[in-house]
PDB file of C-alpha atoms in Angstrom:
ATOM      1  CA  HIS A  26     -11.414  -3.095  11.011  1.00  0.00           C
ATOM      2  CA  TYR A  27     -11.355  -6.847  10.407  1.00  0.00           C
ATOM      3  CA  VAL A  28     -12.845  -9.435   8.046  1.00  0.00           C
ATOM      4  CA  ASN A  29     -12.892 -13.167   8.808  1.00  0.00           C
ATOM      5  CA  THR A  30     -14.736 -15.516   6.455  1.00  0.00           C
ATOM      6  CA  ALA A  31     -14.703 -18.343   9.019  1.00  0.00           C
ATOM      7  CA  THR A  32     -16.057 -16.578  12.112  1.00  0.00           C
ATOM      8  CA  GLY A  33     -17.341 -13.223  10.900  1.00  0.00           C
ATOM      9  CA  ASN A  34     -20.794 -11.787  10.377  1.00  0.00           C
ATOM     10  CA  ASP A  35     -21.583  -8.650   8.397  1.00  0.00           C
ATOM     11  CA  ALA A  36     -23.936  -7.620  11.202  1.00  0.00           C
ATOM     12  CA  ASN A  37     -20.909  -7.243  13.512  1.00  0.00           C
ATOM     13  CA  ASN A  38     -19.027  -3.997  14.052  1.00  0.00           C
ATOM     14  CA  GLY A  39     -15.725  -5.250  12.590  1.00  0.00           C
ATOM     15  CA  THR A  40     -13.636  -4.228  15.580  1.00  0.00           C
ATOM     16  CA  ASP A  41     -11.642  -7.422  16.159  1.00  0.00           C
ATOM     17  CA  SER A  42     -10.395 -10.381  14.143  1.00  0.00           C
ATOM     18  CA  THR A  43     -12.575 -13.108  15.667  1.00  0.00           C
ATOM     19  CA  THR A  44     -15.737 -12.392  17.637  1.00  0.00           C
ATOM     20  CA  ASN A  45     -16.695  -9.093  15.980  1.00  0.00           C
ATOM     21  CA  ALA A  46     -15.199  -9.406  12.495  1.00  0.00           C
ATOM     22  CA  TRP A  47     -17.195  -8.885   9.315  1.00  0.00           C
ATOM     23  CA  LYS A  48     -17.636 -11.889   7.056  1.00  0.00           C
ATOM     24  CA  THR A  49     -17.172 -10.403   3.580  1.00  0.00           C
ATOM     25  CA  ILE A  50     -14.452  -8.165   2.218  1.00  0.00           C
ATOM     26  CA  GLN A  51     -16.873  -6.089   0.183  1.00  0.00           C
ATOM     27  CA  HIS A  52     -19.013  -5.270   3.228  1.00  0.00           C
ATOM     28  CA  GLY A  53     -15.886  -3.986   4.927  1.00  0.00           C
ATOM     29  CA  VAL A  54     -14.795  -2.050   1.854  1.00  0.00           C
ATOM     30  CA  LEU A  55     -18.105  -0.195   1.703  1.00  0.00           C
ATOM     31  CA  THR A  56     -17.650   1.054   5.267  1.00  0.00           C
ATOM     32  CA  LEU A  57     -14.166   2.493   4.782  1.00  0.00           C
ATOM     33  CA  SER A  58     -13.121   6.119   4.490  1.00  0.00           C
ATOM     34  CA  ALA A  59      -9.832   8.004   4.190  1.00  0.00           C
ATOM     35  CA  GLY A  60      -7.246   6.765   6.682  1.00  0.00           C
ATOM     36  CA  ASN A  61      -8.929   3.410   7.357  1.00  0.00           C
ATOM     37  CA  LEU A  62      -7.231  -0.008   7.369  1.00  0.00           C
ATOM     38  CA  LEU A  63      -9.139  -3.246   6.691  1.00  0.00           C
ATOM     39  CA  LEU A  64      -7.276  -6.387   7.797  1.00  0.00           C
ATOM     40  CA  VAL A  65      -8.436  -9.609   6.153  1.00  0.00           C
ATOM     41  CA  GLU A  66      -7.951 -12.913   7.971  1.00  0.00           C
ATOM     42  CA  ALA A  67      -6.884 -16.128   6.233  1.00  0.00           C
ATOM     43  CA  GLY A  68      -9.343 -18.004   4.065  1.00  0.00           C
ATOM     44  CA  SER A  69     -10.984 -18.410   0.685  1.00  0.00           C
ATOM     45  CA  TYR A  70     -13.518 -15.699  -0.096  1.00  0.00           C
ATOM     46  CA  ALA A  71     -16.024 -16.910  -2.702  1.00  0.00           C
ATOM     47  CA  ALA A  72     -18.488 -14.487  -4.299  1.00  0.00           C
ATOM     48  CA  ASP A  73     -16.599 -11.551  -2.812  1.00  0.00           C
ATOM     49  CA  GLU A  74     -14.763  -8.540  -4.183  1.00  0.00           C
ATOM     50  CA  ILE A  75     -13.014  -5.245  -3.557  1.00  0.00           C
ATOM     51  CA  TYR A  76     -15.171  -2.661  -5.290  1.00  0.00           C
ATOM     52  CA  PRO A  77     -15.188   0.779  -3.645  1.00  0.00           C
ATOM     53  CA  ILE A  78     -18.096   2.868  -4.843  1.00  0.00           C
ATOM     54  CA  GLY A  79     -17.593   6.621  -4.694  1.00  0.00           C
ATOM     55  CA  THR A  80     -15.009   6.476  -1.888  1.00  0.00           C
ATOM     56  CA  SER A  81     -11.412   7.749  -1.982  1.00  0.00           C
ATOM     57  CA  GLY A  82      -8.517   8.243   0.349  1.00  0.00           C
ATOM     58  CA  THR A  83      -6.463  11.412   0.255  1.00  0.00           C
ATOM     59  CA  SER A  84      -2.794  12.355  -0.001  1.00  0.00           C
ATOM     60  CA  GLY A  85      -0.537  12.476   3.009  1.00  0.00           C
ATOM     61  CA  THR A  86       0.688  10.008   5.608  1.00  0.00           C
ATOM     62  CA  GLY A  87      -2.049   7.802   7.016  1.00  0.00           C
ATOM     63  CA  ASN A  88      -4.766   9.074   4.695  1.00  0.00           C
ATOM     64  CA  LYS A  89      -4.948   6.242   2.180  1.00  0.00           C
ATOM     65  CA  ILE A  90      -7.522   3.448   2.344  1.00  0.00           C
ATOM     66  CA  VAL A  91      -5.777   0.091   2.809  1.00  0.00           C
ATOM     67  CA  VAL A  92      -7.144  -3.430   2.339  1.00  0.00           C
ATOM     68  CA  GLU A  93      -4.476  -5.833   3.550  1.00  0.00           C
ATOM     69  CA  ALA A  94      -4.071  -9.523   4.372  1.00  0.00           C
ATOM     70  CA  ASP A  95      -3.347  -9.765   8.090  1.00  0.00           C
ATOM     71  CA  THR A  96       0.168 -10.809   9.095  1.00  0.00           C
ATOM     72  CA  GLY A  97       0.868 -14.323   7.830  1.00  0.00           C
ATOM     73  CA  ALA A  98      -2.659 -14.765   6.443  1.00  0.00           C
ATOM     74  CA  ALA A  99      -3.209 -16.433   3.061  1.00  0.00           C
ATOM     75  CA  VAL A 100      -6.224 -14.619   1.601  1.00  0.00           C
ATOM     76  CA  THR A 101      -7.747 -15.548  -1.754  1.00  0.00           C
ATOM     77  CA  ILE A 102     -10.804 -14.204  -3.558  1.00  0.00           C
ATOM     78  CA  THR A 103     -11.959 -17.264  -5.505  1.00  0.00           C
ATOM     79  CA  SER A 104     -14.851 -15.790  -7.488  1.00  0.00           C
ATOM     80  CA  PRO A 105     -16.294 -12.301  -8.076  1.00  0.00           C
ATOM     81  CA  LEU A 106     -19.414 -11.193  -6.242  1.00  0.00           C
ATOM     82  CA  ARG A 107     -21.164  -9.906  -9.366  1.00  0.00           C
ATOM     83  CA  GLY A 108     -20.657 -13.119 -11.345  1.00  0.00           C
ATOM     84  CA  ALA A 109     -19.492 -13.873 -14.860  1.00  0.00           C
ATOM     85  CA  GLY A 110     -17.769 -11.116 -16.802  1.00  0.00           C
ATOM     86  CA  THR A 111     -16.938  -8.976 -13.755  1.00  0.00           C
ATOM     87  CA  GLN A 112     -13.762  -8.158 -11.842  1.00  0.00           C
ATOM     88  CA  SER A 113     -12.840  -9.482  -8.406  1.00  0.00           C
ATOM     89  CA  ILE A 114     -11.083  -6.180  -7.704  1.00  0.00           C
ATOM     90  CA  LEU A 115     -12.242  -2.929  -9.292  1.00  0.00           C
ATOM     91  CA  ILE A 116     -10.582   0.139  -7.792  1.00  0.00           C
ATOM     92  CA  SER A 117     -12.604   3.159  -8.835  1.00  0.00           C
ATOM     93  CA  GLY A 118     -11.435   5.562  -6.129  1.00  0.00           C
ATOM     94  CA  ASP A 119      -8.202   7.430  -5.425  1.00  0.00           C
ATOM     95  CA  TYR A 120      -5.482   6.519  -2.897  1.00  0.00           C
ATOM     96  CA  TRP A 121      -6.473   2.869  -2.411  1.00  0.00           C
ATOM     97  CA  VAL A 122      -3.889   0.220  -1.468  1.00  0.00           C
ATOM     98  CA  VAL A 123      -4.482  -3.532  -1.854  1.00  0.00           C
ATOM     99  CA  ASP A 124      -1.763  -5.575  -0.166  1.00  0.00           C
ATOM    100  CA  GLY A 125      -1.374  -9.357  -0.129  1.00  0.00           C
ATOM    101  CA  ILE A 126      -4.857 -10.203  -1.441  1.00  0.00           C
ATOM    102  CA  ASN A 127      -4.700 -13.060  -3.954  1.00  0.00           C
ATOM    103  CA  VAL A 128      -7.193 -13.588  -6.760  1.00  0.00           C
ATOM    104  CA  ILE A 129      -8.035 -16.789  -8.579  1.00  0.00           C
ATOM    105  CA  ALA A 130      -9.001 -15.178 -11.836  1.00  0.00           C
ATOM    106  CA  GLY A 131     -12.371 -16.339 -13.050  1.00  0.00           C
ATOM    107  CA  TYR A 132     -14.124 -15.695 -16.340  1.00  0.00           C
ATOM    108  CA  SER A 133     -12.217 -14.988 -19.524  1.00  0.00           C
ATOM    109  CA  THR A 134     -14.424 -12.092 -20.614  1.00  0.00           C
ATOM    110  CA  ASN A 135     -12.853  -9.473 -18.389  1.00  0.00           C
ATOM    111  CA  TYR A 136      -9.772  -8.625 -16.353  1.00  0.00           C
ATOM    112  CA  ALA A 137      -9.559 -10.082 -12.861  1.00  0.00           C
ATOM    113  CA  VAL A 138      -8.229  -6.812 -11.426  1.00  0.00           C
ATOM    114  CA  GLU A 139      -8.964  -3.294 -12.685  1.00  0.00           C
ATOM    115  CA  VAL A 140      -7.286  -0.089 -11.449  1.00  0.00           C
ATOM    116  CA  ASP A 141      -8.963   2.998 -12.883  1.00  0.00           C
ATOM    117  CA  ASN A 142      -8.236   6.010 -10.700  1.00  0.00           C
ATOM    118  CA  ALA A 143      -5.317   7.982  -9.252  1.00  0.00           C
ATOM    119  CA  HIS A 144      -2.548   7.097  -6.777  1.00  0.00           C
ATOM    120  CA  ASP A 145      -3.686   3.492  -6.279  1.00  0.00           C
ATOM    121  CA  ALA A 146      -1.317   0.626  -5.425  1.00  0.00           C
ATOM    122  CA  LEU A 147      -1.130  -3.168  -5.656  1.00  0.00           C
ATOM    123  CA  PHE A 148       1.434  -4.951  -3.456  1.00  0.00           C
ATOM    124  CA  GLY A 149       2.381  -8.587  -2.920  1.00  0.00           C
ATOM    125  CA  MET A 150      -0.546 -10.111  -4.799  1.00  0.00           C
ATOM    126  CA  ASN A 151      -0.868 -13.389  -6.697  1.00  0.00           C
ATOM    127  CA  VAL A 152      -3.364 -13.003  -9.527  1.00  0.00           C
ATOM    128  CA  GLY A 153      -4.094 -15.848 -11.940  1.00  0.00           C
ATOM    129  CA  SER A 154      -5.302 -19.388 -12.233  1.00  0.00           C
ATOM    130  CA  PRO A 155      -3.468 -22.007 -10.167  1.00  0.00           C
ATOM    131  CA  THR A 156      -4.168 -24.979 -12.444  1.00  0.00           C
ATOM    132  CA  ALA A 157      -4.425 -25.712 -16.143  1.00  0.00           C
ATOM    133  CA  THR A 158      -8.017 -26.931 -15.828  1.00  0.00           C
ATOM    134  CA  LEU A 159      -9.833 -24.215 -13.895  1.00  0.00           C
ATOM    135  CA  ALA A 160     -13.188 -23.630 -15.565  1.00  0.00           C
ATOM    136  CA  ASN A 161     -13.797 -20.141 -16.996  1.00  0.00           C
ATOM    137  CA  ALA A 162     -10.277 -19.040 -16.089  1.00  0.00           C
ATOM    138  CA  ALA A 163      -9.343 -15.529 -17.131  1.00  0.00           C
ATOM    139  CA  TYR A 164      -6.523 -14.982 -19.582  1.00  0.00           C
ATOM    140  CA  ASN A 165      -6.529 -11.226 -18.966  1.00  0.00           C
ATOM    141  CA  GLN A 166      -5.281 -10.540 -15.462  1.00  0.00           C
ATOM    142  CA  VAL A 167      -4.592  -6.914 -14.465  1.00  0.00           C
ATOM    143  CA  HIS A 168      -5.743  -3.772 -16.314  1.00  0.00           C
ATOM    144  CA  VAL A 169      -4.531  -0.305 -15.308  1.00  0.00           C
ATOM    145  CA  THR A 170      -5.961   2.915 -16.739  1.00  0.00           C
ATOM    146  CA  GLY A 171      -5.377   5.395 -13.920  1.00  0.00           C
ATOM    147  CA  THR A 172      -2.686   7.939 -13.112  1.00  0.00           C
ATOM    148  CA  TYR A 173       0.243   7.489 -10.705  1.00  0.00           C
ATOM    149  CA  PRO A 174      -0.382   3.766 -10.099  1.00  0.00           C
ATOM    150  CA  LEU A 175       2.183   1.736  -8.143  1.00  0.00           C
ATOM    151  CA  ILE A 176       2.411  -1.977  -8.992  1.00  0.00           C
ATOM    152  CA  TYR A 177       5.074  -3.580  -6.784  1.00  0.00           C
ATOM    153  CA  GLY A 178       6.180  -7.080  -5.822  1.00  0.00           C
ATOM    154  CA  ASN A 179       3.301  -9.027  -7.376  1.00  0.00           C
ATOM    155  CA  TYR A 180       3.010 -12.319  -9.241  1.00  0.00           C
ATOM    156  CA  PHE A 181       0.563 -12.061 -12.161  1.00  0.00           C
ATOM    157  CA  HIS A 182       0.160 -15.091 -14.421  1.00  0.00           C
ATOM    158  CA  ASP A 183      -1.999 -16.214 -17.270  1.00  0.00           C
ATOM    159  CA  ALA A 184      -4.606 -18.927 -17.019  1.00  0.00           C
ATOM    160  CA  ASN A 185      -2.917 -22.324 -17.358  1.00  0.00           C
ATOM    161  CA  SER A 186       0.451 -21.032 -16.256  1.00  0.00           C
ATOM    162  CA  PRO A 187       2.712 -21.900 -14.695  1.00  0.00           C
ATOM    163  CA  CYS A 188       2.447 -25.438 -16.009  1.00  0.00           C
ATOM    164  CA  ALA A 189       4.858 -27.797 -17.741  1.00  0.00           C
ATOM    165  CA  ALA A 190       3.614 -27.131 -21.260  1.00  0.00           C
ATOM    166  CA  GLN A 191       3.039 -23.381 -20.692  1.00  0.00           C
ATOM    167  CA  ASN A 192      -0.212 -23.710 -22.622  1.00  0.00           C
ATOM    168  CA  PRO A 193       1.357 -23.384 -26.124  1.00  0.00           C
ATOM    169  CA  SER A 194      -2.012 -23.417 -27.892  1.00  0.00           C
ATOM    170  CA  GLY A 195      -4.015 -21.499 -25.308  1.00  0.00           C
ATOM    171  CA  ASN A 196      -5.946 -18.252 -25.572  1.00  0.00           C
ATOM    172  CA  SER A 197      -4.139 -14.996 -26.099  1.00  0.00           C
ATOM    173  CA  GLY A 198      -4.351 -12.360 -23.420  1.00  0.00           C
ATOM    174  CA  GLU A 199      -2.519  -9.781 -21.345  1.00  0.00           C
ATOM    175  CA  VAL A 200      -0.979 -10.487 -17.963  1.00  0.00           C
ATOM    176  CA  LEU A 201      -0.549  -6.773 -17.188  1.00  0.00           C
ATOM    177  CA  ALA A 202      -2.073  -4.122 -19.429  1.00  0.00           C
ATOM    178  CA  PHE A 203      -1.391  -0.405 -19.115  1.00  0.00           C
ATOM    179  CA  ASP A 204      -4.120   1.197 -21.189  1.00  0.00           C
ATOM    180  CA  GLY A 205      -3.722   4.958 -21.193  1.00  0.00           C
ATOM    181  CA  ALA A 206      -2.134   4.838 -17.729  1.00  0.00           C
ATOM    182  CA  GLN A 207       0.287   7.646 -16.904  1.00  0.00           C
ATOM    183  CA  HIS A 208       3.061   8.348 -14.365  1.00  0.00           C
ATOM    184  CA  GLY A 209       3.019   4.756 -13.117  1.00  0.00           C
ATOM    185  CA  VAL A 210       5.735   2.657 -11.477  1.00  0.00           C
ATOM    186  CA  VAL A 211       5.816  -1.090 -12.143  1.00  0.00           C
ATOM    187  CA  ARG A 212       8.659  -2.643 -10.175  1.00  0.00           C
ATOM    188  CA  SER A 213       9.868  -6.063  -8.976  1.00  0.00           C
ATOM    189  CA  ASN A 214       6.926  -8.029 -10.371  1.00  0.00           C
ATOM    190  CA  HIS A 215       6.878 -11.521 -11.887  1.00  0.00           C
ATOM    191  CA  LEU A 216       4.732 -11.649 -15.033  1.00  0.00           C
ATOM    192  CA  THR A 217       4.243 -15.163 -16.438  1.00  0.00           C
ATOM    193  CA  ARG A 218       2.391 -15.542 -19.714  1.00  0.00           C
ATOM    194  CA  GLY A 219       0.738 -18.700 -20.966  1.00  0.00           C
ATOM    195  CA  GLY A 220      -0.112 -19.424 -24.586  1.00  0.00           C
ATOM    196  CA  HIS A 221       0.330 -16.642 -27.142  1.00  0.00           C
ATOM    197  CA  ASP A 222       0.179 -13.961 -24.483  1.00  0.00           C
ATOM    198  CA  THR A 223       1.790 -10.657 -23.615  1.00  0.00           C
ATOM    199  CA  SER A 224       3.464 -10.231 -20.238  1.00  0.00           C
ATOM    200  CA  ALA A 225       3.201  -6.432 -20.261  1.00  0.00           C
ATOM    201  CA  CYS A 226       1.238  -4.421 -22.788  1.00  0.00           C
ATOM    202  CA  LEU A 227       1.348  -0.645 -23.159  1.00  0.00           C
ATOM    203  CA  SER A 228      -1.431   0.639 -25.345  1.00  0.00           C
ATOM    204  CA  VAL A 229      -4.185   3.152 -25.671  1.00  0.00           C
ATOM    205  CA  VAL A 230      -7.718   2.403 -26.774  1.00  0.00           C
ATOM    206  CA  SER A 231      -8.753   6.026 -26.338  1.00  0.00           C
ATOM    207  CA  ALA A 232      -7.171   9.200 -24.974  1.00  0.00           C
ATOM    208  CA  PRO A 233      -5.101   9.844 -22.921  1.00  0.00           C
ATOM    209  CA  LEU A 234      -1.843   8.398 -24.182  1.00  0.00           C
ATOM    210  CA  CYS A 235      -0.031   5.771 -22.137  1.00  0.00           C
ATOM    211  CA  GLU A 236       3.120   7.628 -21.090  1.00  0.00           C
ATOM    212  CA  PHE A 237       5.545   8.659 -18.332  1.00  0.00           C
ATOM    213  CA  ASN A 238       5.565   5.128 -16.848  1.00  0.00           C
ATOM    214  CA  ASP A 239       8.603   3.337 -15.365  1.00  0.00           C
ATOM    215  CA  PHE A 240       8.962  -0.455 -15.700  1.00  0.00           C
ATOM    216  CA  LEU A 241      11.893  -1.574 -13.547  1.00  0.00           C
ATOM    217  CA  ASP A 242      13.328  -4.903 -12.297  1.00  0.00           C
ATOM    218  CA  ASN A 243      10.447  -7.089 -13.463  1.00  0.00           C
ATOM    219  CA  VAL A 244      10.715 -10.733 -14.579  1.00  0.00           C
ATOM    220  CA  MET A 245       8.738 -11.727 -17.672  1.00  0.00           C
ATOM    221  CA  ASP A 246       8.685 -15.393 -18.634  1.00  0.00           C
ATOM    222  CA  GLY A 247       6.435 -18.197 -19.816  1.00  0.00           C
ATOM    223  CA  GLY A 248       5.342 -19.734 -23.070  1.00  0.00           C
ATOM    224  CA  TYR A 249       4.652 -18.369 -26.503  1.00  0.00           C
ATOM    225  CA  GLY A 250       4.033 -14.660 -26.852  1.00  0.00           C
ATOM    226  CA  LEU A 251       5.667 -11.361 -26.055  1.00  0.00           C
ATOM    227  CA  GLY A 252       7.435  -9.804 -23.108  1.00  0.00           C
ATOM    228  CA  PHE A 253       6.729  -6.153 -23.797  1.00  0.00           C
ATOM    229  CA  ASN A 254       4.223  -5.095 -26.404  1.00  0.00           C
ATOM    230  CA  VAL A 255       4.396  -1.321 -26.823  1.00  0.00           C
ATOM    231  CA  SER A 256       1.704  -0.857 -29.416  1.00  0.00           C
ATOM    232  CA  GLN A 257       2.074   2.922 -29.721  1.00  0.00           C
ATOM    233  CA  GLY A 258       5.834   3.291 -29.142  1.00  0.00           C
ATOM    234  CA  PHE A 259       5.584   5.944 -26.456  1.00  0.00           C
ATOM    235  CA  SER A 260       9.076   7.382 -25.999  1.00  0.00           C
ATOM    236  CA  THR A 261       8.250   8.823 -22.576  1.00  0.00           C
ATOM    237  CA  ASP A 262       7.966   5.379 -20.931  1.00  0.00           C
ATOM    238  CA  VAL A 263      11.056   3.877 -19.278  1.00  0.00           C
ATOM    239  CA  LEU A 264      11.449   0.130 -19.968  1.00  0.00           C
ATOM    240  CA  ALA A 265      14.363  -1.235 -17.932  1.00  0.00           C
ATOM    241  CA  ASP A 266      13.509  -4.888 -17.297  1.00  0.00           C
TER     242      ASP A 266
END
């Protein structure tokens, strides 16, 4: 299945990248089932999102649900479909993969990307604000609460970073927050914080505990703030960055 913001129409059948592509990512997402691949063509997708409702992939080769930027395509969600205070990506099903979809994080009242279920993965994404002046830019970027998440090869950065001053007096926030997530792998990511931020935060607001996670080969840099903030000191997490 294909999405193309330039030539698509949600009344199409989504079977090719040009003449029959869908126009919006979310329309495509709502049609997917286990084993499906949605290829997104280059472009800026305003008022769009990835928000599966009641749909999951399954275990095994070829059974996941994949939303992926087509080869060589620069794909960016520039604002969330549901408006202020909502996420551009909210994965609420199991065995979802999002690959190469970038998000200009909008609205400081929520995370730009939320991963809440089991065996979900984020690959090769750029999530954050590209300039120091973007209105309503989020300073919380990616929030993970599920089990067995895989976060690999992404660039997550705070609003107003990277920039020369690294926003030394900016809002505090979390570039990547593991909140009660378990059995996760976070590897080969670049986490840039802005002003008074945390690059990676392990915490728990409510049960279950955040534990059995591996953080490996990540780069954490930026302005004021913390690299790791392990607020509960969970000895079962592996921190090797």
